[in-house]
């Protein structure tokens, strides 16, 4: 990577225009965390297996540890920091807080991004769809039950 020349990449992150200056193949995960100071996105495995680094690029859920900076030129990115509104957490974030969906918190941003993606796709997902949507995200702490419960509760509240 040392022989490469740094490039400038413009993109939109959480609704704001951003310009990053880094190597073309630098992992988006690192650019967001180090240059962008958006440390909500976590690194777990670093190889596309755990979902901790999940973000949205053009509305699609992706693993930011697998995406080179070059690939997001002029793209629209949302990280966990962009999920809450100015004054309030999202329903899913709130539910994780209330129902104990987070312990150490490393997997939590990825879980919330995955659940948010599910809700964008289905208004009223089944249990199976919820489980499938979270299946790509690994958690070492919770045993998954509280995470699943947090998502179910968020859905229930969304429908009230
Ligand atoms: Fe990216 Fe695990 S850190 S999928
Ligand atoms: Fe620790 Fe999930 S809360 S890895």
XYZ file of C-alpha atoms and ligand atoms in Angstrom:
168
model
C 0.000 0.000 0.000
C 2.964 2.283 0.649
C 3.721 2.561 -3.090
C 0.183 3.704 -3.841
C -0.741 7.331 -4.214
C -3.417 8.757 -2.000
C -6.587 9.924 -3.725
C -9.449 12.218 -2.812
C -12.854 10.635 -2.554
C -16.037 12.650 -2.202
C -19.082 10.992 -0.724
C -22.046 11.743 1.517
C -21.907 10.376 5.047
C -24.956 10.618 7.284
C -26.293 13.429 5.114
C -23.092 15.492 5.078
C -20.705 15.998 2.180
C -17.331 14.472 2.998
C -13.962 14.390 1.332
C -11.536 11.664 2.338
C -7.871 11.623 1.431
C -6.448 8.140 1.559
C -5.215 5.141 -0.399
C -7.654 3.756 -2.982
C -7.657 0.306 -1.370
C -7.843 1.551 2.212
C -10.719 -0.229 3.946
C -13.778 1.963 4.279
C -14.050 0.756 7.877
C -10.701 2.351 8.703
C -11.378 5.531 6.772
C -14.679 6.062 8.561
C -13.229 5.326 11.979
C -9.856 7.053 11.668
C -10.297 9.876 9.204
C -14.033 10.320 9.688
C -13.970 9.876 13.495
C -17.065 7.714 13.198
C -16.069 5.080 15.704
C -19.567 3.646 16.117
C -18.809 1.205 13.322
C -16.827 -1.643 14.884
C -14.291 -4.157 13.691
C -14.827 -7.758 14.692
C -13.356 -10.294 12.308
C -12.046 -7.948 9.620
C -12.940 -10.479 6.948
C -16.618 -10.197 6.188
C -17.852 -12.840 8.631
C -19.215 -11.082 11.719
C -21.256 -8.050 10.609
C -19.832 -5.731 13.289
C -18.727 -3.257 10.631
C -22.108 -3.065 8.838
C -23.107 0.213 7.226
C -25.400 1.260 4.383
C -23.966 2.255 1.029
C -26.677 3.571 -1.283
C -29.185 2.091 1.167
C -27.718 -1.417 0.994
C -26.337 -3.221 4.004
C -22.632 -3.964 3.462
C -19.552 -4.937 5.448
C -17.293 -1.898 5.504
C -14.230 -4.077 6.207
C -14.553 -5.477 2.689
C -15.059 -2.209 0.815
C -12.140 -0.174 -0.502
C -12.428 3.583 -0.271
C -12.320 3.905 -4.056
C -15.618 2.069 -4.323
C -17.625 4.735 -2.503
C -16.756 7.665 -4.718
C -19.885 9.878 -4.926
C -21.907 7.332 -2.943
C -24.327 7.850 -0.122
C -23.223 6.240 3.142
C -25.062 5.794 6.421
C -23.303 4.618 9.567
C -24.756 3.850 12.980
C -24.256 7.541 13.850
C -26.784 8.417 11.149
C -29.536 6.101 12.349
C -30.830 8.263 15.182
C -32.583 11.525 14.412
C -31.279 14.759 15.890
C -33.219 14.434 19.110
C -34.083 10.788 19.477
C -32.726 7.303 19.102
C -34.386 5.084 16.531
C -37.011 2.621 17.805
C -34.534 -0.210 17.432
C -31.768 1.595 19.312
C -34.179 2.417 22.115
C -35.351 -1.148 22.289
C -31.791 -2.496 22.545
C -31.288 -0.160 25.496
C -34.492 -1.125 27.264
C -34.427 -4.883 26.641
C -30.716 -5.513 27.138
C -29.792 -6.240 23.510
C -26.251 -4.999 24.105
C -23.561 -6.206 26.473
C -19.987 -5.420 25.418
C -21.434 -3.501 22.468
C -19.033 -4.645 19.761
C -21.731 -6.354 17.710
C -24.474 -3.870 18.589
C -24.063 -1.271 15.818
C -24.005 -4.048 13.230
C -27.063 -5.718 14.747
C -28.935 -2.410 14.707
C -27.959 -1.747 11.104
C -29.148 -5.242 10.129
C -32.464 -4.785 11.952
C -32.900 -1.340 10.417
C -32.310 -2.818 6.987
C -34.949 -5.475 7.673
C -37.489 -2.834 8.645
C -36.813 -0.923 5.456
C -37.640 -4.062 3.499
C -40.586 -5.476 5.466
C -43.188 -3.556 7.434
C -44.204 -6.601 9.395
C -41.459 -9.232 9.278
C -42.005 -12.775 10.554
C -39.855 -14.330 13.293
C -38.054 -16.279 10.604
C -37.296 -13.118 8.645
C -35.992 -11.399 11.786
C -33.723 -14.354 12.571
C -32.509 -14.517 8.989
C -31.788 -10.800 8.936
C -29.590 -11.113 12.041
C -27.967 -14.379 11.008
C -24.962 -12.660 9.428
C -24.098 -10.876 12.666
C -22.114 -12.628 15.363
C -22.344 -11.901 19.077
C -20.032 -13.371 21.702
C -21.951 -12.114 24.723
C -25.716 -12.214 24.648
C -26.663 -15.644 23.357
C -28.819 -13.761 20.818
C -32.088 -14.095 22.744
C -32.077 -10.533 24.047
C -31.057 -9.173 20.666
C -33.926 -10.997 18.989
C -36.326 -9.863 21.722
C -35.166 -6.244 21.343
C -35.941 -6.301 17.629
C -39.345 -7.931 18.193
C -40.247 -5.304 20.802
C -39.138 -2.480 18.518
C -41.462 -3.855 15.844
C -44.364 -4.136 18.244
C -43.895 -0.543 19.334
C -43.610 0.569 15.732
C -47.041 -0.907 15.067
C -48.736 0.721 18.074
Fe -16.388 -6.666 8.917
Fe -16.459 -8.654 10.695
S -15.400 -6.742 10.813
S -17.618 -8.433 8.847
Fe -20.694 -8.336 22.955
Fe -22.546 -8.868 21.135
S -22.781 -7.705 22.936
S -20.440 -9.230 21.026
